[in-house]
Structure formats: structure tokens, C-alpha cells
CSV table of N, CA and C in Angstrom, one decimal:
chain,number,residue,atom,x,y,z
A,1,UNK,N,-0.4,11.8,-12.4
A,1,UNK,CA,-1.4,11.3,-11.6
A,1,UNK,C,-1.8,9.9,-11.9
A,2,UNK,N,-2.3,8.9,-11.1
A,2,UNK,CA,-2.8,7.5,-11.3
A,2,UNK,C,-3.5,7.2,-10.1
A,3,UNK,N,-3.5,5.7,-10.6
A,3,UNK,CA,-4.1,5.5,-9.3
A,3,UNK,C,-3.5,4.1,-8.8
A,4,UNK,N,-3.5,4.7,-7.1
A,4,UNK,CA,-2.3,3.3,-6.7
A,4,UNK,C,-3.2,2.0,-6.2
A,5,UNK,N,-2.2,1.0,-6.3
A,5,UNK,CA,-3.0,-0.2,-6.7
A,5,UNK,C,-1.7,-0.9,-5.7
A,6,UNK,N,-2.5,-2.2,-4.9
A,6,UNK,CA,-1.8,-2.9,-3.8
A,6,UNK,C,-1.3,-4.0,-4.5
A,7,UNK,N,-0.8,-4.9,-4.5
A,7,UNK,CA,-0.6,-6.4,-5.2
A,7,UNK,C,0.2,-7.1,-4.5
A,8,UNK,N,-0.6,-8.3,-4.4
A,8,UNK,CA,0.0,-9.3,-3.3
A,8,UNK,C,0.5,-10.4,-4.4
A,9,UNK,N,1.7,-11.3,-4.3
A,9,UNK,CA,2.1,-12.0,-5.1
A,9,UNK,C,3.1,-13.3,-4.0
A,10,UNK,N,3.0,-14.5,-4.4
A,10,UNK,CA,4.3,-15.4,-3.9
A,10,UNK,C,5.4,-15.1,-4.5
A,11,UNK,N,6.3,-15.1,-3.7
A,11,UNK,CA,7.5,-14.5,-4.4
A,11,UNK,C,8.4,-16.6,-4.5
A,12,UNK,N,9.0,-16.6,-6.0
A,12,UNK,CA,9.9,-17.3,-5.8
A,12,UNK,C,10.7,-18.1,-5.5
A,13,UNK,N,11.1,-19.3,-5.4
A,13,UNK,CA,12.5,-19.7,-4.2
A,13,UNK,C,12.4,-19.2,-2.6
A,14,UNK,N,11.0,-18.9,-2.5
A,14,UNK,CA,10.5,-18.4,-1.1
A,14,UNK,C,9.8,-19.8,-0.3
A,15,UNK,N,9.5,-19.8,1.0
A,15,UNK,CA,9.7,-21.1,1.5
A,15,UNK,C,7.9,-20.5,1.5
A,16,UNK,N,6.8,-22.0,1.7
A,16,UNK,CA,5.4,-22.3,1.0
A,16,UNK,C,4.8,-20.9,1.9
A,17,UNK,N,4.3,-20.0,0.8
A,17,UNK,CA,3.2,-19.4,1.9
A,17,UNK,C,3.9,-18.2,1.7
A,18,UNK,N,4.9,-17.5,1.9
A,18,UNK,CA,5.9,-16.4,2.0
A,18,UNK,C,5.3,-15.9,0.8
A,19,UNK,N,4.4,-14.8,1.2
A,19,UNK,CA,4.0,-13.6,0.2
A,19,UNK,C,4.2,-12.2,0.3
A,20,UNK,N,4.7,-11.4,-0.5
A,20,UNK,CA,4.6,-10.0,-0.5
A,20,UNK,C,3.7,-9.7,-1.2
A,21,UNK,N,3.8,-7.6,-0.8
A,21,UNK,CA,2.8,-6.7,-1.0
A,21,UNK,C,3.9,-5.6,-1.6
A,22,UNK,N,3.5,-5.4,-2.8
A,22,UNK,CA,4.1,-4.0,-3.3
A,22,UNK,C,2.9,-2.9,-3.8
A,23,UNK,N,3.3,-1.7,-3.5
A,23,UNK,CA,2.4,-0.6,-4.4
A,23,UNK,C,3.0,-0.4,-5.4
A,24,UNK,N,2.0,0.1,-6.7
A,24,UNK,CA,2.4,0.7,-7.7
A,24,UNK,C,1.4,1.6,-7.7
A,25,UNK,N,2.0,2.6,-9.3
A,25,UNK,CA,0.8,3.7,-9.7
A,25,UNK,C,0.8,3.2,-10.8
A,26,UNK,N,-0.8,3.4,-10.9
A,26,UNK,CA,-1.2,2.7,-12.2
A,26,UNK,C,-1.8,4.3,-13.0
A,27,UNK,N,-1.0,4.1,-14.2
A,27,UNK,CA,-1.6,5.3,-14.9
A,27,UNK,C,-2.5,4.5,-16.2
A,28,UNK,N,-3.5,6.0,-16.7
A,28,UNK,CA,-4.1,5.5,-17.7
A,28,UNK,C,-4.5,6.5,-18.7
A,29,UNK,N,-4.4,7.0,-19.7
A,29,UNK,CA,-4.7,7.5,-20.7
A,29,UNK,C,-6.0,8.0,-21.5
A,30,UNK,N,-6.8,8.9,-21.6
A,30,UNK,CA,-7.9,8.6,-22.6
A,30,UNK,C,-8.0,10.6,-23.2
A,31,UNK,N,-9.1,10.3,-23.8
A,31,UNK,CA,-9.6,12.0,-24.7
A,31,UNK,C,-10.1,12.2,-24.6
A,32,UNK,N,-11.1,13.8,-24.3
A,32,UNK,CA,-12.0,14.2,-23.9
A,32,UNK,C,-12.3,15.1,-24.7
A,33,UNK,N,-13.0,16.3,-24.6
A,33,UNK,CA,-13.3,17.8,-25.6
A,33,UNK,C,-13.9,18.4,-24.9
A,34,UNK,N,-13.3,19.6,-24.8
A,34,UNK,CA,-13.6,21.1,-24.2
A,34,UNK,C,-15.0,21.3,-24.8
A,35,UNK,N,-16.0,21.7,-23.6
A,35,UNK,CA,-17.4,21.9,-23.9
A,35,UNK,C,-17.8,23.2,-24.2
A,36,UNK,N,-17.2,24.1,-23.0
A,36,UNK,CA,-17.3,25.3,-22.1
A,36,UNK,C,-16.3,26.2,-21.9
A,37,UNK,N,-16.1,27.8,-22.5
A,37,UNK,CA,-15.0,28.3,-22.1
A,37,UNK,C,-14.6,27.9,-20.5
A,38,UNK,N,-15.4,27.4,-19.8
A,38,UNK,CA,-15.7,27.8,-18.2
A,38,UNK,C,-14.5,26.5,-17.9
A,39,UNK,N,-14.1,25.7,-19.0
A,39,UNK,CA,-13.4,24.2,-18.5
A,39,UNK,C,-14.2,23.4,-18.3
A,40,UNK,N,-15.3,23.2,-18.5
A,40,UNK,CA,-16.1,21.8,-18.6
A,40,UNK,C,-15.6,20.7,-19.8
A,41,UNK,N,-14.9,19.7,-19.3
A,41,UNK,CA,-14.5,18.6,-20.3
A,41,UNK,C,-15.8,17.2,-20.5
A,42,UNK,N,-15.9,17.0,-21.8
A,42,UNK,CA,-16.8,15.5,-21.9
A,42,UNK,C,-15.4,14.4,-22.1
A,43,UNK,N,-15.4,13.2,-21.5
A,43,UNK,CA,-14.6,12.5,-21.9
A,43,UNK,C,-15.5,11.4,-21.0
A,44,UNK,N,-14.9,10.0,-21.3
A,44,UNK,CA,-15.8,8.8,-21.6
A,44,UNK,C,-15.8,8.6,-19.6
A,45,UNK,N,-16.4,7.5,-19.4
A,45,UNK,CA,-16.3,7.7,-17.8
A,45,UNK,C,-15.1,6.3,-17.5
A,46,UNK,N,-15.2,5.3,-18.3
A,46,UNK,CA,-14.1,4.1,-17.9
A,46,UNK,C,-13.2,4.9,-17.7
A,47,UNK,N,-12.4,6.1,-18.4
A,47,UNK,CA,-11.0,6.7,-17.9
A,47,UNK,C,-10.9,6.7,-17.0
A,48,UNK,N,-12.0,7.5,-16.5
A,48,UNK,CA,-11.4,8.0,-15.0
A,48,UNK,C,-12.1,7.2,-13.7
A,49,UNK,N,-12.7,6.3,-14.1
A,49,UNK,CA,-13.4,5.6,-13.3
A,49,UNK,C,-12.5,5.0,-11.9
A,50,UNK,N,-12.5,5.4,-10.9
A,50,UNK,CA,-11.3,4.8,-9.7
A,50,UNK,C,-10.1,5.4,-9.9
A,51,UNK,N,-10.2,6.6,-10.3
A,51,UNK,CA,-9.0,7.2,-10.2
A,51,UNK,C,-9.0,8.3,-9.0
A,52,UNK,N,-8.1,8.4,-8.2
A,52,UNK,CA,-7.7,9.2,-7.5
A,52,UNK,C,-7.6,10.9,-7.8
A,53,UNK,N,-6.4,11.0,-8.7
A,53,UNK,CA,-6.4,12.4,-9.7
A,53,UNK,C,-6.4,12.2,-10.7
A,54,UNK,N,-6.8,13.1,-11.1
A,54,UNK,CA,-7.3,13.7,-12.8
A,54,UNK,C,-6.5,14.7,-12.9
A,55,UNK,N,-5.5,14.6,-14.2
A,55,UNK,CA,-4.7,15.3,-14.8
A,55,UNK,C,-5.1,15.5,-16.4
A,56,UNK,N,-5.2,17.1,-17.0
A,56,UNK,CA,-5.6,17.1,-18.0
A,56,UNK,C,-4.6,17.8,-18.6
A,57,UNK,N,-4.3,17.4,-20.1
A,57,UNK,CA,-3.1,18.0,-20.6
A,57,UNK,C,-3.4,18.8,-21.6
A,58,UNK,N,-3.4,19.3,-22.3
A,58,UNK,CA,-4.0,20.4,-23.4
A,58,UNK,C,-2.5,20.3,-24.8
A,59,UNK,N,-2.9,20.2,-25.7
A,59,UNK,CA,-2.0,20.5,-26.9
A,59,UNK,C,-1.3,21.3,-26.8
A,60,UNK,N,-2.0,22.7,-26.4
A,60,UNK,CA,-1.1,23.8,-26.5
A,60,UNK,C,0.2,23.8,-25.3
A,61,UNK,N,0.0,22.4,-24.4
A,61,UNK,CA,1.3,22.5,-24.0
A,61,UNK,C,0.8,23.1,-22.0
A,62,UNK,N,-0.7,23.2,-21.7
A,62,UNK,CA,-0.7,23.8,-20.8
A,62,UNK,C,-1.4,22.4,-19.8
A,63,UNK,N,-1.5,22.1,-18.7
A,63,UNK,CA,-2.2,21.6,-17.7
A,63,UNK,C,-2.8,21.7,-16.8
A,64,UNK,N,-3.9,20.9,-16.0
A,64,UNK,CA,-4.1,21.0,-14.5
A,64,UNK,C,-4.7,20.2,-14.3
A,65,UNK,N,-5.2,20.4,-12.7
A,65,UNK,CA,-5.8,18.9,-12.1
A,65,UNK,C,-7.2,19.2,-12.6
A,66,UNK,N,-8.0,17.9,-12.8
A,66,UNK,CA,-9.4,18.1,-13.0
A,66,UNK,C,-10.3,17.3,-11.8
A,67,UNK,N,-11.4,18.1,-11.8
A,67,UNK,CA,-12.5,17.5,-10.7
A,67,UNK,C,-13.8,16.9,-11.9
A,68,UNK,N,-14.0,16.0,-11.3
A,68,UNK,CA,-15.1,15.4,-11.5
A,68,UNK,C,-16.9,16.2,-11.4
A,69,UNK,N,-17.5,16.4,-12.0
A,69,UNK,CA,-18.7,17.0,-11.8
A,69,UNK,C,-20.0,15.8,-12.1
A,70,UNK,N,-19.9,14.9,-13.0
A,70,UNK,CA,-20.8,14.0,-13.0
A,70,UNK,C,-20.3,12.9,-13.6
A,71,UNK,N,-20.7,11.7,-13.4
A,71,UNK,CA,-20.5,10.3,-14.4
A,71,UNK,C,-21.8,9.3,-14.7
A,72,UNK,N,-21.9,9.2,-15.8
A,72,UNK,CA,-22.9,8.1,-16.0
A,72,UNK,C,-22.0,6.8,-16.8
A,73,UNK,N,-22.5,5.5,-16.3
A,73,UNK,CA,-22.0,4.1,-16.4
A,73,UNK,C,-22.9,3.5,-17.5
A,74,UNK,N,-23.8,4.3,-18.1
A,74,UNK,CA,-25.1,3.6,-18.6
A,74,UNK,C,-24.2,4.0,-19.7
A,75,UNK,N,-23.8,5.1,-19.9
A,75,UNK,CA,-23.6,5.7,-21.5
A,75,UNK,C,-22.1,6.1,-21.9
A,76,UNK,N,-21.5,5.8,-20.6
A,76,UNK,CA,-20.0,5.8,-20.5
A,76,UNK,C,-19.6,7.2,-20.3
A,77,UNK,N,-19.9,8.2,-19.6
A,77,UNK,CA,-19.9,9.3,-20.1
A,77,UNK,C,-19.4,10.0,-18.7
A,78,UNK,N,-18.8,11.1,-18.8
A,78,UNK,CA,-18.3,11.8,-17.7
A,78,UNK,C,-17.9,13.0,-18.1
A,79,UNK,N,-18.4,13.8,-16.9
A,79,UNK,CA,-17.6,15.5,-17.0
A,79,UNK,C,-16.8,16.1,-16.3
A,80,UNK,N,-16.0,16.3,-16.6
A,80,UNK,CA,-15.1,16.7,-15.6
A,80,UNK,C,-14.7,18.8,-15.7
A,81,UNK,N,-14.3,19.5,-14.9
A,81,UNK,CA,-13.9,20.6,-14.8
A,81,UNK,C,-12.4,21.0,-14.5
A,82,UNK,N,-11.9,21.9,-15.3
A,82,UNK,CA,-10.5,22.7,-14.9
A,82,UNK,C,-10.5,23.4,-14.9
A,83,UNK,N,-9.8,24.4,-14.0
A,83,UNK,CA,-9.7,25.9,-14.3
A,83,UNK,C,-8.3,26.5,-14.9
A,84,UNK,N,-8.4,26.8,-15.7
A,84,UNK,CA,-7.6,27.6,-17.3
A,84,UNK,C,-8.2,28.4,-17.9
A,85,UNK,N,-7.1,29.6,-17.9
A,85,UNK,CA,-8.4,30.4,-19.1
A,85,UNK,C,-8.5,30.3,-20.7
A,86,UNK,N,-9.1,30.9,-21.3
A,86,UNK,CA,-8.9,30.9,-22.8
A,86,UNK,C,-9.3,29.7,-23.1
A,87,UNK,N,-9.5,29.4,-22.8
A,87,UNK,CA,-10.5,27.7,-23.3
A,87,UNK,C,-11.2,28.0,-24.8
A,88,UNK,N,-11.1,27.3,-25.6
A,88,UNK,CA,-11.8,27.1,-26.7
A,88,UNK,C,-12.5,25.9,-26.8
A,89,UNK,N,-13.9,26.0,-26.2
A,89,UNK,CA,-14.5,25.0,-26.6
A,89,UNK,C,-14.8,24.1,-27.9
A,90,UNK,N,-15.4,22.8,-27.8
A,90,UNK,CA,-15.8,22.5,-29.7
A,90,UNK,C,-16.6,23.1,-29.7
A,91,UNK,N,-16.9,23.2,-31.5
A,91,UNK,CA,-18.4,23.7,-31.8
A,91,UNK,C,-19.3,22.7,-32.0
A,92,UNK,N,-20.0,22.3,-31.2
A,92,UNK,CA,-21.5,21.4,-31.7
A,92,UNK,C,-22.5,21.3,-32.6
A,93,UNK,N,-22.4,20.5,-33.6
A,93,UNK,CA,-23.5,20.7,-34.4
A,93,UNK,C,-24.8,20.5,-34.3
A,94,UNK,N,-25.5,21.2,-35.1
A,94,UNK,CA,-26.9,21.1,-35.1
A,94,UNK,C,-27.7,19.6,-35.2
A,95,UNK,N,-28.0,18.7,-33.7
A,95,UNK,CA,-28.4,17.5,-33.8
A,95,UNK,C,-29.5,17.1,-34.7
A,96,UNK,N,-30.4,18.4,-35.3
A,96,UNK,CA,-31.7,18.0,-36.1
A,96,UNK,C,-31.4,18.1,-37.5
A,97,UNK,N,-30.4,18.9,-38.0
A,97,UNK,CA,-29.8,18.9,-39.3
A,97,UNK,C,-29.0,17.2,-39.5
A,98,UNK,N,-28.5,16.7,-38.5
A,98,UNK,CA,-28.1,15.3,-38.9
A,98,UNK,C,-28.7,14.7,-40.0
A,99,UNK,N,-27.7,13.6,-40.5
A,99,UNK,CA,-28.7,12.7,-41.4
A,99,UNK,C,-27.5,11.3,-41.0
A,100,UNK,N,-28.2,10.2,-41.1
A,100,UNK,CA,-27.9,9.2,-41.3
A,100,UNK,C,-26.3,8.8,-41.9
A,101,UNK,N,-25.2,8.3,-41.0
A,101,UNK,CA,-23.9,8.6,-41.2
A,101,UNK,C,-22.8,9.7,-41.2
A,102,UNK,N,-24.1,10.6,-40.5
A,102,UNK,CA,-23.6,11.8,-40.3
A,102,UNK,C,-22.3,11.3,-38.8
């Protein structure tokens, strides 16, 4: 999955003004963590920000498309959803037991 992108460019040994237009797919990369057996993923929001499809890949070797459920720009933050079963969420720790460098 990516996301396609137009690009206009002067080509070359081309007589003044003579431009093309090619498409490409632009892919991009990032990590997220299983929240929710249910497939709720957290992962940052620049990933997926203008992307068309969401492809999520799993270690164990399994995939599928993901839908977007919310994004915030303030905190970088995005959720996205898959449907797979057996999901093992992380476990979250207790935010009040923190200490400093935790």
C-alpha cells in the first residue's frame, strides 16, 4: 500500500517548456502496538498521515488492511483498527506508580 504522488518535472535535451508528469507510489514505514484484543493499533499519526491504504504487518508473519479510527496532530498520535483474531495486546503500566525516568 502507499500513497500515489504526481510529479511534474523538465525533462532534459527537451526543447524550453517541454514538461512531463509521471505517477509513482510512495511508500512509508513506521510502528505501532496492539492496544485491544478487538485490533485497535496506537502508532504515531505522521505515518499515516495522507495515506490512502493502511497495511499492517504483524511479526508473526500475518496481515491486513487497517482503517483509521482517530488522529491527533497536536500529540502525533493515531489509532487505527484491524480485524485479526488472537491479538495480544501490550500490557500498560500503571501511570501513578511511575517515577521520574521511568
Amino acid at each position: 500500500a502507499g500513497t500515489q504522488i504526481a510529479q511534474r518535472r523538465q525533462l532534459p535535451l527537451q526543447p524550453q517548456g517541454a514538461v512531463t508528469q509521471r505517477q509513482r507510489i510512495e511508500r512509508s514505514l513506521g510502528s505501532g502496538v496492539i492496544v485491544t484484543p478487538e485490533g485497535h493499533i496506537l502508532t504515531n499519526n505522521h505515518v499515516i498521515a495522507g495515506a490512502d491504504a493502511i497495511q499492517v504487518l504483524l511479526q508473526d508473519g500475518r496481515s491486513a488492511n487497517a482503517v483509521v479510527i482517530g488522529t491527533d496532530t497536536a500529540t502525533d498520535l493515531a489509532v487505527l483498527k484491524v480485524e485479526l483474531p488472537d491479538l495480544q495486546p501490550i500490557t500498560l503500566g500503571d501511570s501513578n506508580a511511575a517515577r521520574v525516568g521511568d
